Coordinates of C-alpha atoms in Angstrom, one line a residue:
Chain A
X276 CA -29.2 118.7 -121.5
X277 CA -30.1 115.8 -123.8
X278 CA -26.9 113.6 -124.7
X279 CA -25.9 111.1 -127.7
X280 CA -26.4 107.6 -126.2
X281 CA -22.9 105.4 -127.1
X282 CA -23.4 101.7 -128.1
X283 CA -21.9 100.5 -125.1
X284 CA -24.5 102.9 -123.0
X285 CA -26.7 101.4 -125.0
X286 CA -25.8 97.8 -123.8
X287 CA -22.8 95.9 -126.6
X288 CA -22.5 93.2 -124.8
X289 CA -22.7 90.4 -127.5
X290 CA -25.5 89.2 -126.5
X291 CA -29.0 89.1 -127.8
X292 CA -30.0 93.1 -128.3
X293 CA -31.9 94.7 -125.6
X294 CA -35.6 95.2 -125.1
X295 CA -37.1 98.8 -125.2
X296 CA -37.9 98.7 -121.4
X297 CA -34.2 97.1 -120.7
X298 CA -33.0 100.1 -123.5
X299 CA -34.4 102.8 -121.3
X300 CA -33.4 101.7 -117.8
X301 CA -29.7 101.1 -119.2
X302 CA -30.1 104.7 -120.1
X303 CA -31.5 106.1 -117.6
X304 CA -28.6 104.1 -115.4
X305 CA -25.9 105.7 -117.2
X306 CA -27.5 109.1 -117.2
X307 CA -28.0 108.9 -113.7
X308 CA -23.6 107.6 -113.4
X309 CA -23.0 110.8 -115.6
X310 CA -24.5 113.0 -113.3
X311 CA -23.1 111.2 -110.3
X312 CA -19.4 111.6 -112.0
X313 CA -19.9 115.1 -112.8
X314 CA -21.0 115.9 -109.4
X315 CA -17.9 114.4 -107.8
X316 CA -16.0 116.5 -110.3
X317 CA -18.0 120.1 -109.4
X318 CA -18.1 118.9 -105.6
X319 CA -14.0 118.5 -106.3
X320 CA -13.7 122.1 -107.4
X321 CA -16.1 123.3 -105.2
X322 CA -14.5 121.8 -102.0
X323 CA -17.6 120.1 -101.1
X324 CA -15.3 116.9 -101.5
X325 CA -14.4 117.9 -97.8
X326 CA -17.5 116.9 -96.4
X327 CA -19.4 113.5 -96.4
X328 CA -23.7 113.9 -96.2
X329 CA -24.6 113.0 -93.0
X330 CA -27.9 112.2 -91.4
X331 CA -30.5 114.8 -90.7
X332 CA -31.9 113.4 -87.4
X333 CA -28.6 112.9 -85.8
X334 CA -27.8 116.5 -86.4
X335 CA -28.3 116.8 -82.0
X336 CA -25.5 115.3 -81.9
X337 CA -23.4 117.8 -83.5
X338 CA -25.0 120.9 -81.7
X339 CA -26.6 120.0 -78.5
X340 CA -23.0 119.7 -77.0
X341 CA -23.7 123.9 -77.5
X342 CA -20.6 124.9 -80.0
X343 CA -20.1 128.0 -81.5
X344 CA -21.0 128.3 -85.1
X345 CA -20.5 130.3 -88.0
X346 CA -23.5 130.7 -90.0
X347 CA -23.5 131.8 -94.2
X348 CA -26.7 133.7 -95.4
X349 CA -27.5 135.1 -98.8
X350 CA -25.5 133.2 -102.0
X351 CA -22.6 132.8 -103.7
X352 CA -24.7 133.0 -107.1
X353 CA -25.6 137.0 -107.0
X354 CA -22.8 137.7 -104.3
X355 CA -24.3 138.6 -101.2
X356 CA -23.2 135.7 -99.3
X357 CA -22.0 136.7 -95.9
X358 CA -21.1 134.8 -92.4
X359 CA -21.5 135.4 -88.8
X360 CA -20.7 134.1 -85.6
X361 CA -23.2 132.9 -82.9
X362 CA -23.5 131.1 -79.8
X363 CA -27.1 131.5 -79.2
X364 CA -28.6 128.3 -80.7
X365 CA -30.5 124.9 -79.6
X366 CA -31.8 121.9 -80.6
X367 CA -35.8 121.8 -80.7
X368 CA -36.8 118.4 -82.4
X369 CA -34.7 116.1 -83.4
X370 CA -36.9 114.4 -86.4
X371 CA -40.2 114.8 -88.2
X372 CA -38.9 117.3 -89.1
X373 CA -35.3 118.5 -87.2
X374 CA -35.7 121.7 -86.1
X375 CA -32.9 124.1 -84.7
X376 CA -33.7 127.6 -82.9
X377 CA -31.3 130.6 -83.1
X378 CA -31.0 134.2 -82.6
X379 CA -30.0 136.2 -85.2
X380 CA -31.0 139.7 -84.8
X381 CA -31.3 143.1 -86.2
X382 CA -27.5 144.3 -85.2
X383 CA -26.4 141.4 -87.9
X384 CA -26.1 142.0 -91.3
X385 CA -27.8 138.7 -91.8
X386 CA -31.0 139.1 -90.7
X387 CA -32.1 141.5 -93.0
X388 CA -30.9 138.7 -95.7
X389 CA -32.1 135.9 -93.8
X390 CA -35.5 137.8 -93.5
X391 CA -35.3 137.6 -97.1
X392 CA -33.9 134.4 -98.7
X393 CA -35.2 132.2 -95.4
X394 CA -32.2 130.3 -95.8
X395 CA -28.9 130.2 -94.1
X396 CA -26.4 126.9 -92.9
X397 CA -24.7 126.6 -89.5
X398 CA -21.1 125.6 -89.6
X399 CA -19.4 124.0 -86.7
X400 CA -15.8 125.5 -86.9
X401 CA -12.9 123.3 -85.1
X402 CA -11.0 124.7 -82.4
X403 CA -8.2 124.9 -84.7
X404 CA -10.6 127.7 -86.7
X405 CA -11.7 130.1 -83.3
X406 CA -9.4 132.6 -83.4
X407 CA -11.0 133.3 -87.1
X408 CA -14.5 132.4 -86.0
X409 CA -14.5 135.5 -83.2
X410 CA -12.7 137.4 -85.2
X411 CA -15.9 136.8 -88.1
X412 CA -18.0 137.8 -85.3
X413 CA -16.2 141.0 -84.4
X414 CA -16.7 142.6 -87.5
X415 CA -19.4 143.2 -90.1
X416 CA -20.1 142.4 -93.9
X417 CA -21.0 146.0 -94.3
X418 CA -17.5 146.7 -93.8
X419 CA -15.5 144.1 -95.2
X420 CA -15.7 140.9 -97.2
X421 CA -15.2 138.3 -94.2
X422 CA -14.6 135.4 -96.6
X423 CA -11.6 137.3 -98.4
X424 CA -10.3 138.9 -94.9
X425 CA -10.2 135.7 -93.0
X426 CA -9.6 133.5 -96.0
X427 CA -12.7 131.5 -95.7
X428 CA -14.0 129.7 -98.8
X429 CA -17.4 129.7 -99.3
X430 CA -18.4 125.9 -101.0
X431 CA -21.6 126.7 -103.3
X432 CA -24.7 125.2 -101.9
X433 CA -25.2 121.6 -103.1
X434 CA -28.7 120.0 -103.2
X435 CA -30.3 119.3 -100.3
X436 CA -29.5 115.7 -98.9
X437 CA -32.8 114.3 -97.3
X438 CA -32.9 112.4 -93.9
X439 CA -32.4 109.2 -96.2
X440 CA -29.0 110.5 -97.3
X441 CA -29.8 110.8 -100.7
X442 CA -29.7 114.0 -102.7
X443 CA -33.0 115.7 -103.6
X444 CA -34.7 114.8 -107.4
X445 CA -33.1 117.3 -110.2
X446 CA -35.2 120.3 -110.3
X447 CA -36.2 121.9 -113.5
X448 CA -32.9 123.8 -114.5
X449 CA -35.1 127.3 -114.1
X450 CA -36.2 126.4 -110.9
X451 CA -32.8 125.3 -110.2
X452 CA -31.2 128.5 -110.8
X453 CA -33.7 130.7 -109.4
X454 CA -33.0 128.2 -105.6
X455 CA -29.7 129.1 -106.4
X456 CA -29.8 133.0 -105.6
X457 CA -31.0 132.1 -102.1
X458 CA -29.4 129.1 -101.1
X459 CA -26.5 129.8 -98.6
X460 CA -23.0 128.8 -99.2
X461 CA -21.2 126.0 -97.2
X462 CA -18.5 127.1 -95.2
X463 CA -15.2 125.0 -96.6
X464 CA -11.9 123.8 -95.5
X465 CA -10.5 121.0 -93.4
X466 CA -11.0 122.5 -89.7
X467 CA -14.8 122.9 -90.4
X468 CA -16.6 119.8 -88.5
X469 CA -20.1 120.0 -89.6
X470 CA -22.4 122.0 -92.3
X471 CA -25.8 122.3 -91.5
X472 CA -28.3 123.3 -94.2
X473 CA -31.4 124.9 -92.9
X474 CA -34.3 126.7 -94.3
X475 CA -36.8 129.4 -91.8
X476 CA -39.4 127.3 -90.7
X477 CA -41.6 129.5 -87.9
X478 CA -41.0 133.3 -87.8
X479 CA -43.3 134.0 -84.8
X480 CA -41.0 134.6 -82.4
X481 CA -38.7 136.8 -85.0
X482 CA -40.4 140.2 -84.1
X483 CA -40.6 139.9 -80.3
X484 CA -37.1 137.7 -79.6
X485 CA -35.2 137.5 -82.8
X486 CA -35.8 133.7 -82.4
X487 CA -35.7 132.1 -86.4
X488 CA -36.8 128.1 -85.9
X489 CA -35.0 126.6 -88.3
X490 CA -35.5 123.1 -90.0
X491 CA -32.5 121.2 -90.9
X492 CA -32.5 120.2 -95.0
X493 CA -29.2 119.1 -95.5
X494 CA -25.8 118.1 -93.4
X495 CA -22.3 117.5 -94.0
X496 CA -19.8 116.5 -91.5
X497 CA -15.8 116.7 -92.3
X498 CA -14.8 113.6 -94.3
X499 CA -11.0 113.5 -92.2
X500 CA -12.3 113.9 -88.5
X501 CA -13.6 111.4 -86.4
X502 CA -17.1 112.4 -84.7
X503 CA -17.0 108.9 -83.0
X504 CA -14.4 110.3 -80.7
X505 CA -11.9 106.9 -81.5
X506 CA -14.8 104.6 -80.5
X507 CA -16.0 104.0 -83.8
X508 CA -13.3 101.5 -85.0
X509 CA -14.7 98.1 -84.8
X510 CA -11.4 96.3 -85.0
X511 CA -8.1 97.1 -83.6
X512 CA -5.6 98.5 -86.4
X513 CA -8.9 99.6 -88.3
X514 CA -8.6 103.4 -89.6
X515 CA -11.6 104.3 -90.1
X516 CA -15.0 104.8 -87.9
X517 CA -18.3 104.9 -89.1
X518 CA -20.7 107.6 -88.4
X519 CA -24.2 107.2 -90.0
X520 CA -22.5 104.5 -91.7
X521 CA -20.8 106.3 -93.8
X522 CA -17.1 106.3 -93.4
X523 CA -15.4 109.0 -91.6
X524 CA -11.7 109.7 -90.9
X525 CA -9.9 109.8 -87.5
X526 CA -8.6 113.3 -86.9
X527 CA -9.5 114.2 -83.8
X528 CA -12.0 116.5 -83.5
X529 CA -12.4 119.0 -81.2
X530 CA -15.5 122.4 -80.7
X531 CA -15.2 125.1 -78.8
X532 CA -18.0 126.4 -76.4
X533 CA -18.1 130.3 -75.6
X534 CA -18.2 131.2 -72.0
X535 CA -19.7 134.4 -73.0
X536 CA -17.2 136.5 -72.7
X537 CA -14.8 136.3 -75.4
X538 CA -13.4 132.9 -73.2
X539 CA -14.0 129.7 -75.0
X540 CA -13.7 125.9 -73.3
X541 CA -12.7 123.6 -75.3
X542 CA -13.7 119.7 -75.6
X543 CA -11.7 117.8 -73.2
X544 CA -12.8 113.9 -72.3
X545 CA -15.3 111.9 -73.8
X546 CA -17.4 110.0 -71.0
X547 CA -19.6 107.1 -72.2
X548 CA -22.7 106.7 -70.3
X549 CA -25.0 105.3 -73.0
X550 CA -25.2 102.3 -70.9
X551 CA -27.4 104.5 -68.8
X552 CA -29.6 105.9 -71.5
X553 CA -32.7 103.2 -71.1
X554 CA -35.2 105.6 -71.5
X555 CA -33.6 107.1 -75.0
X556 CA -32.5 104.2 -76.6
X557 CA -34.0 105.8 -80.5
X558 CA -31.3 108.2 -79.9
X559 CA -28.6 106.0 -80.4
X560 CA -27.3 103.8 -83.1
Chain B
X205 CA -43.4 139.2 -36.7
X206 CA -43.3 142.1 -34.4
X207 CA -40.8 141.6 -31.5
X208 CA -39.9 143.7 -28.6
X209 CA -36.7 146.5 -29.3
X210 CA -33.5 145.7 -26.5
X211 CA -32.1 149.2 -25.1
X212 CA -29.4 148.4 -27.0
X213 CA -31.0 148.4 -30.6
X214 CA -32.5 151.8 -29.3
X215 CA -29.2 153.4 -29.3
X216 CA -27.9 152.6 -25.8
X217 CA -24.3 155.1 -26.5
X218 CA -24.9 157.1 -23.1
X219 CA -25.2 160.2 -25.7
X220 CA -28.3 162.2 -26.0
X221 CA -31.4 159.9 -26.0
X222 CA -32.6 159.6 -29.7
X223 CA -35.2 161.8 -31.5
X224 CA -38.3 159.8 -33.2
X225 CA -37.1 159.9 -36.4
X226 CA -33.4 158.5 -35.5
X227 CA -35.6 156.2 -33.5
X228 CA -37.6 155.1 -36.7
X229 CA -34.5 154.6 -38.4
X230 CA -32.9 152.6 -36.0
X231 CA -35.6 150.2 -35.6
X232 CA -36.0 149.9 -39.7
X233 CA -32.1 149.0 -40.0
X234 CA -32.4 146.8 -36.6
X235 CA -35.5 145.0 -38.3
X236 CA -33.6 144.9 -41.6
X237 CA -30.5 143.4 -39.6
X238 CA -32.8 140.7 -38.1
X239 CA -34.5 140.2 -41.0
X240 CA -30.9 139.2 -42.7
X241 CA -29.3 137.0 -39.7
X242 CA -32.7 134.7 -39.9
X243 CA -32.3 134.8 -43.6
X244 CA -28.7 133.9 -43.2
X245 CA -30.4 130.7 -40.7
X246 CA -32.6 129.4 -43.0
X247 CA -30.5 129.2 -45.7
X248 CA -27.6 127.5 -43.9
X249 CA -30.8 124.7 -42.9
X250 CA -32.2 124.4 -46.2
X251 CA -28.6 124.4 -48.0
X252 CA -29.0 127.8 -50.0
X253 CA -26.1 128.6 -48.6
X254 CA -23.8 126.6 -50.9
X255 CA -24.4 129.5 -53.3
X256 CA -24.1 133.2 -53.8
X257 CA -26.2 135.3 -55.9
X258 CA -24.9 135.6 -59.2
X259 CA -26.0 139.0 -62.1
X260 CA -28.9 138.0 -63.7
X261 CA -27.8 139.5 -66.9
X262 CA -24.6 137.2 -66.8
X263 CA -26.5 134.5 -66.8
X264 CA -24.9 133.6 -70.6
X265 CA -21.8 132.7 -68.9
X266 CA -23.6 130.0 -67.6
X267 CA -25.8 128.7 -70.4
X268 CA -23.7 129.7 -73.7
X269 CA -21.1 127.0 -73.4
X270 CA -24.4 124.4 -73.5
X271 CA -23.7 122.4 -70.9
X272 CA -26.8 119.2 -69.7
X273 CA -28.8 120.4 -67.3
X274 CA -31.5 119.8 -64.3
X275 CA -34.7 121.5 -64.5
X276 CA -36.9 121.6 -61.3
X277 CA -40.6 122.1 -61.4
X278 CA -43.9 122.2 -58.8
X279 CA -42.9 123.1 -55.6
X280 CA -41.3 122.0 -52.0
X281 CA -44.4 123.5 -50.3
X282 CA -47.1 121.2 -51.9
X283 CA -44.6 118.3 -52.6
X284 CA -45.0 118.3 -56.1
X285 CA -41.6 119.3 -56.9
X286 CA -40.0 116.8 -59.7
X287 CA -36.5 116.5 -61.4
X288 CA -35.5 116.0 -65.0
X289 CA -32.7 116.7 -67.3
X290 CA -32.6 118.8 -70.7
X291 CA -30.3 119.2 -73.5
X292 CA -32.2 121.1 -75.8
X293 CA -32.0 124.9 -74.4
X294 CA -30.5 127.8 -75.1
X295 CA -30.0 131.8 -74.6
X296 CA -32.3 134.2 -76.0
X297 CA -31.5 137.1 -74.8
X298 CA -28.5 138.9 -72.1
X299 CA -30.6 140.9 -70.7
X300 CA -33.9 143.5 -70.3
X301 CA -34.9 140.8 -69.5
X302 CA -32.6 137.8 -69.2
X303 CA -34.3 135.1 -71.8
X304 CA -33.8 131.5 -72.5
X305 CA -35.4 129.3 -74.6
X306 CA -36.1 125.4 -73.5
X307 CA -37.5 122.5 -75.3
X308 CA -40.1 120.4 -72.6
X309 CA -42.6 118.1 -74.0
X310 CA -45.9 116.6 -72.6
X311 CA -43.2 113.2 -72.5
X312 CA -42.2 114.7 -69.4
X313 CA -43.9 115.4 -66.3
X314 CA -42.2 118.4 -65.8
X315 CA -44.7 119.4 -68.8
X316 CA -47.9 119.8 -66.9
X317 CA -46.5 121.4 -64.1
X318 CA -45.0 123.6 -65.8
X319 CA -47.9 124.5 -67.4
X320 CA -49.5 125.2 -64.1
X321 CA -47.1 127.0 -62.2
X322 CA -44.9 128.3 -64.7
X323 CA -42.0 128.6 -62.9
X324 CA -39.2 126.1 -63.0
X325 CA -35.0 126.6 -62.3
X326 CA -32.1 125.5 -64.9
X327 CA -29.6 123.9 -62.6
X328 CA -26.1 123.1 -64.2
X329 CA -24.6 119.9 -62.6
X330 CA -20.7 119.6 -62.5
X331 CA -19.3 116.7 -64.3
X332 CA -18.7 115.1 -60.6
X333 CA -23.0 114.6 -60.7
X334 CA -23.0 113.4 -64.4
X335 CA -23.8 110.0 -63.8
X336 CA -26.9 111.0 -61.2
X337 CA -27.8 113.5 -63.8
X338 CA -28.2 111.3 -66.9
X339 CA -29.8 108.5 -64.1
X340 CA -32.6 111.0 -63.6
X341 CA -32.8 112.0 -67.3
X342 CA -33.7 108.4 -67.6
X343 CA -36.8 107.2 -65.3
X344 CA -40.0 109.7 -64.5
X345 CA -41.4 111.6 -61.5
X346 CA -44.1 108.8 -62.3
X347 CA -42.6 105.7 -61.1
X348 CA -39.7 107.2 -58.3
X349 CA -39.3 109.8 -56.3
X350 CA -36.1 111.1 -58.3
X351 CA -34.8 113.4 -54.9
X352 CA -35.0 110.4 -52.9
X353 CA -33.8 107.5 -55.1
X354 CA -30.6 110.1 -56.5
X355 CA -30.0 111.9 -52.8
X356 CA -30.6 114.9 -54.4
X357 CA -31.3 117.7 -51.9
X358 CA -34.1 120.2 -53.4
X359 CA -33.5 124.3 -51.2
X360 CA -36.8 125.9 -51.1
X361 CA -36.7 128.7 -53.4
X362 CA -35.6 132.1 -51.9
X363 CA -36.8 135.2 -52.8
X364 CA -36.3 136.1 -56.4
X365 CA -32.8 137.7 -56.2
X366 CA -33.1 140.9 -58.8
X367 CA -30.3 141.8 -62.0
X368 CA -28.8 144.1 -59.3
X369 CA -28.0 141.4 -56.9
X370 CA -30.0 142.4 -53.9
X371 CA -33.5 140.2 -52.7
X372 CA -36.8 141.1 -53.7
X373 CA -38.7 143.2 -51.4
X374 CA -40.6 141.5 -48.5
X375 CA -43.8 139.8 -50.0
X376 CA -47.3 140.2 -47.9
X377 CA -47.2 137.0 -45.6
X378 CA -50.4 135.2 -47.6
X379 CA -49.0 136.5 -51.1
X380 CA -45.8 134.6 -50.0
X381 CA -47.6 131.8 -48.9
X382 CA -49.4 131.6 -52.2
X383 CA -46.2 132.1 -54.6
X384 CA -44.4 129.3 -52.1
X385 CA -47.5 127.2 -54.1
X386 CA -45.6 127.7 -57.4
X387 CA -42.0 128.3 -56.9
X388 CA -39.5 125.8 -58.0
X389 CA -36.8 124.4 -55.8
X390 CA -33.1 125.3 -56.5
X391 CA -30.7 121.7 -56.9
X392 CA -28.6 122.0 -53.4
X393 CA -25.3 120.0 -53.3
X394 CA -21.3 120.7 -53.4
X395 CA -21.7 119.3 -56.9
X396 CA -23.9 122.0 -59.0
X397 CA -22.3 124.7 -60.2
X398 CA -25.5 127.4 -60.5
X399 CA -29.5 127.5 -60.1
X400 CA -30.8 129.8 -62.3
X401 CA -34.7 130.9 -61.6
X402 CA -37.0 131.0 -64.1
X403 CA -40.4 132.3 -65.3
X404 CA -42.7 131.6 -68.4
X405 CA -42.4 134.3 -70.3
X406 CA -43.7 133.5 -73.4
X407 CA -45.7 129.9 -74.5
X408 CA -46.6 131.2 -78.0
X409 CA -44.5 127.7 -79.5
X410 CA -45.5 125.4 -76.4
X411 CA -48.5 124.0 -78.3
X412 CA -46.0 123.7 -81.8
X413 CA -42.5 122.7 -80.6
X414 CA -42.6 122.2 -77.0
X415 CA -40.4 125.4 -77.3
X416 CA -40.6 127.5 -73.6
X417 CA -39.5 131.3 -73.7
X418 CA -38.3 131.5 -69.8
X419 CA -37.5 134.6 -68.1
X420 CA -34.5 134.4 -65.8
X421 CA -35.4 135.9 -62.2
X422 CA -32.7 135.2 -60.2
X423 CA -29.5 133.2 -60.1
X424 CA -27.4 131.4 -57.6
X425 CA -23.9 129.9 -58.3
X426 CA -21.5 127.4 -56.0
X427 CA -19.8 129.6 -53.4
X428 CA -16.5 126.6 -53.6
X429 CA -16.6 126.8 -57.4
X430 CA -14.2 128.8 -59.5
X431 CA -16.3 130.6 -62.5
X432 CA -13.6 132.6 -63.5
X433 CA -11.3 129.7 -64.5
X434 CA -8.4 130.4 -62.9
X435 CA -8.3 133.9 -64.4
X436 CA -10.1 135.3 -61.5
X437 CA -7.1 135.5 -58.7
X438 CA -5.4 139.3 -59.5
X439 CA -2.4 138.3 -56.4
X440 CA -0.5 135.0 -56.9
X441 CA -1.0 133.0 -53.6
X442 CA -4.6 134.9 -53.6
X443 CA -7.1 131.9 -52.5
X444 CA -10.6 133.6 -53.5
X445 CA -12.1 134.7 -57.2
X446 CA -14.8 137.2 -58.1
X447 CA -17.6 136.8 -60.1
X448 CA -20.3 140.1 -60.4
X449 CA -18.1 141.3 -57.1
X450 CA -18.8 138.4 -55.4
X451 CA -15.9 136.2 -53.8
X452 CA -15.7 133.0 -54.9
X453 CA -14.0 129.5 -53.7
X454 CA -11.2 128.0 -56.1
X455 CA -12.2 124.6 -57.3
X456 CA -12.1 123.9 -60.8
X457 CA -15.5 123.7 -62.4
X458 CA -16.1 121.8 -65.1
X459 CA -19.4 121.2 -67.2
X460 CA -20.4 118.3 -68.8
X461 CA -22.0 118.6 -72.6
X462 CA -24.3 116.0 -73.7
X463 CA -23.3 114.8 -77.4
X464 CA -27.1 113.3 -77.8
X465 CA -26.7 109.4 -77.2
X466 CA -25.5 109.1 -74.3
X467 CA -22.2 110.2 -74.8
X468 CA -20.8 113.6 -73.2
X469 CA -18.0 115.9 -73.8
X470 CA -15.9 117.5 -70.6
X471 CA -14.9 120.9 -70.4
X472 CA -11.0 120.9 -71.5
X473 CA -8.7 123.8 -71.8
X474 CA -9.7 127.5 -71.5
X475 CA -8.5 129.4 -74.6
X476 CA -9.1 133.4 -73.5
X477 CA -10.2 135.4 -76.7
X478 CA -11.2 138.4 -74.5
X479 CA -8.9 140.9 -76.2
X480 CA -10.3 139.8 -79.7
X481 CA -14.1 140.9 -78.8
X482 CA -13.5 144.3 -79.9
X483 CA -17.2 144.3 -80.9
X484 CA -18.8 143.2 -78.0
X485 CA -17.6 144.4 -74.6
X486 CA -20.9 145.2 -73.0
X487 CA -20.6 141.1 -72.1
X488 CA -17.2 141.3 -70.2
X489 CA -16.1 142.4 -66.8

């Protein structure tokens, strides 16, 4: 939506007036700060505020430790969002582009969705969050609303966030809405680690194994938990940690891996060995 | 081998002497009971008998909770056989048949030989053999020979055990030969928890994503180890756990998952969400 410009947008400094060329970058500057400001403020609202973008080729290390995850198909926008539970899931590539691999098959509601929006995101629920996450799993949106029973808010998708960290280009505000009806929702709330954003890359494996690779468009790990496992802080006394170099806080965090049974081991010690890692060394930071 | 029948094996009881067909039987079972003592033999040498045969079809139980793991390829029989380690795998399916999906590019050597032989075994080191395991994740078949330079014992691969628990039948003595060409060694040592036996089953996304579909063909799991976490003893003071009807020893088993640098997570606490799994009880005992 077109906007009046103010005279201070438009550069009152005092000095000599501006130049066309220096007229429209100041414009385009502020345009670009109004957008930023209001997208804090929806992201606020939302409860995307939770979450911090973080990089798309370090998504491995978020699930090749194997957690369980919820994952969101459909969308918040015509109200057929609906979330699931799964522990069948892998890493496949980790850039160029970052693909996942997942079952989801015809028993879940959300294959029939995923089949046709080709979107979904995989959240990486704390431990503090299991006893929801198998109960999500033991029940099916054809029955109930899962996000009302279990008290799980849904954060409306935001745009992707590309490997660079960056948000995509504004689409055309058609466009925009239409991407909106199939774009999953995020899952919210402070004992969600991670949100991965992925779109259906490769369905040839859907028919014969229920096996959807996925390519990872967009992450978001929990602003408040500390995914350097307390080795992050560069000084002593230091709060915070830095993951992707973004700023992250220290809460410990903690996934849970299912045994397969309905029995879950949870992350105990952190060992170090990337001393050892010679051969892997693009791996780490 | 035919060998020569002892008056005893042909019912020496001072009863009635046998008719042929009790005579037929007792030589089958006698044969069968040899068979099983020279089994028993060979697998005390070749250090099979650190593990027990374990359901196929539980196989999750093993995998789900994403632990690092060994892959062997080639075979003992041709010394080809070669040693790597892989994060990027997954389950596919529980069962009819057992599936899992693995991600091994032509980086590794394990690539072409798998290729060729299209067998290989998942092997799941306990975090006692995490150092070893990341030390053999980072040099190739290439330059070392990884068994020798790690002291890693490779057992010949026995006889695909089937979903029911119970050995293959008898192969023809060239056919046996031949598939000796192929078959995969199983990681021996106190310190793995489970050998798992695998197939290709599907290479449709080799060429794409490096993305093997393996069929699981048998599995073998540490006799000392306690799968059942603790939950397995039904008597206090009771010293042995079952798994799939099997007894099993009592020390604590704990995986190691790898958190994609270099860094890896320990199994912690247990949390037992059996009685929530009102959906899916088909996967518990």
């Amino acid at each position: 939506m077109p906007r009046k410009r103010t005279t201070a947008e438009e550069g009152d400094t005092g000095l000599q007036p501006l130049s066309k060329p220096d007229l429209e970058r100041a414009s385009k500057r502020s345009k670009s700060d109004l957008r930023a400001s209001m997208q804090r403020q929806r992201w606020r609202r939302d409860g995307l505020d939770q979450f911090l973008p973080y990089p798309i080729h370090q998504v491995n290390r978020l699930l090749e430790p194997g957690p369980v995850v919820l994952v969101t198909t459909g969308s918040l926008a015509n109200r057929t969002h609906n979330i699931m539970t799964m522990g069948f899931h892998m890493m496949i590539q980790h850039e160029e582009p970052t693909l996942i691999g997942a079952c989801i098959g015809p028993w879940d509601k959300s294959y029939d969705t995923l089949k046709k929006t080709g979107e979904c995101v995989l959240a990486i629920p704390a431990v503090e969050m299991l006893e929801k996450a198998v109960d999500i799993g033991n029940c099916s949106g054809e029955d109930v609303d899962k996000w009302e029973t279990f008290g799980i808010n849904p954060v409306p998708a935001p745009e992707y966030v590309s490997d660079s960290g960056s948000a995509e280009e504004e689409e055309g505000k058609g466009e925009e809405e239409e991407r909106a009806q199939t774009r999953a929702p995020l899952v919210g709330g402070e004992d969600v680690v991670a949100n991965i954003q992925c779109v259906v890359q490769d369905r040839a494996l859907v028919a014969k194994y229920n096996l959807w690779v996925l390519r990872v468009v967009g992450a978001w790990v929990n602003r408040d938990m500390d995914l350097e496992y307390g080795q992050g802080s560069k000084n002593a006394g230091d709060e915070k940690n830095s993951v992707g170099g973004r700023e992250l806080g220290v809460r410990e965090m903690k996934m849970a891996h299912h045994r397969g049974d309905g029995r879950f081991v949870v992350d105990g010690k952190e060992v170090d060995l990337r001393a050892r890692m010679v051969k892997w060394k693009e791996f780490q930071d």
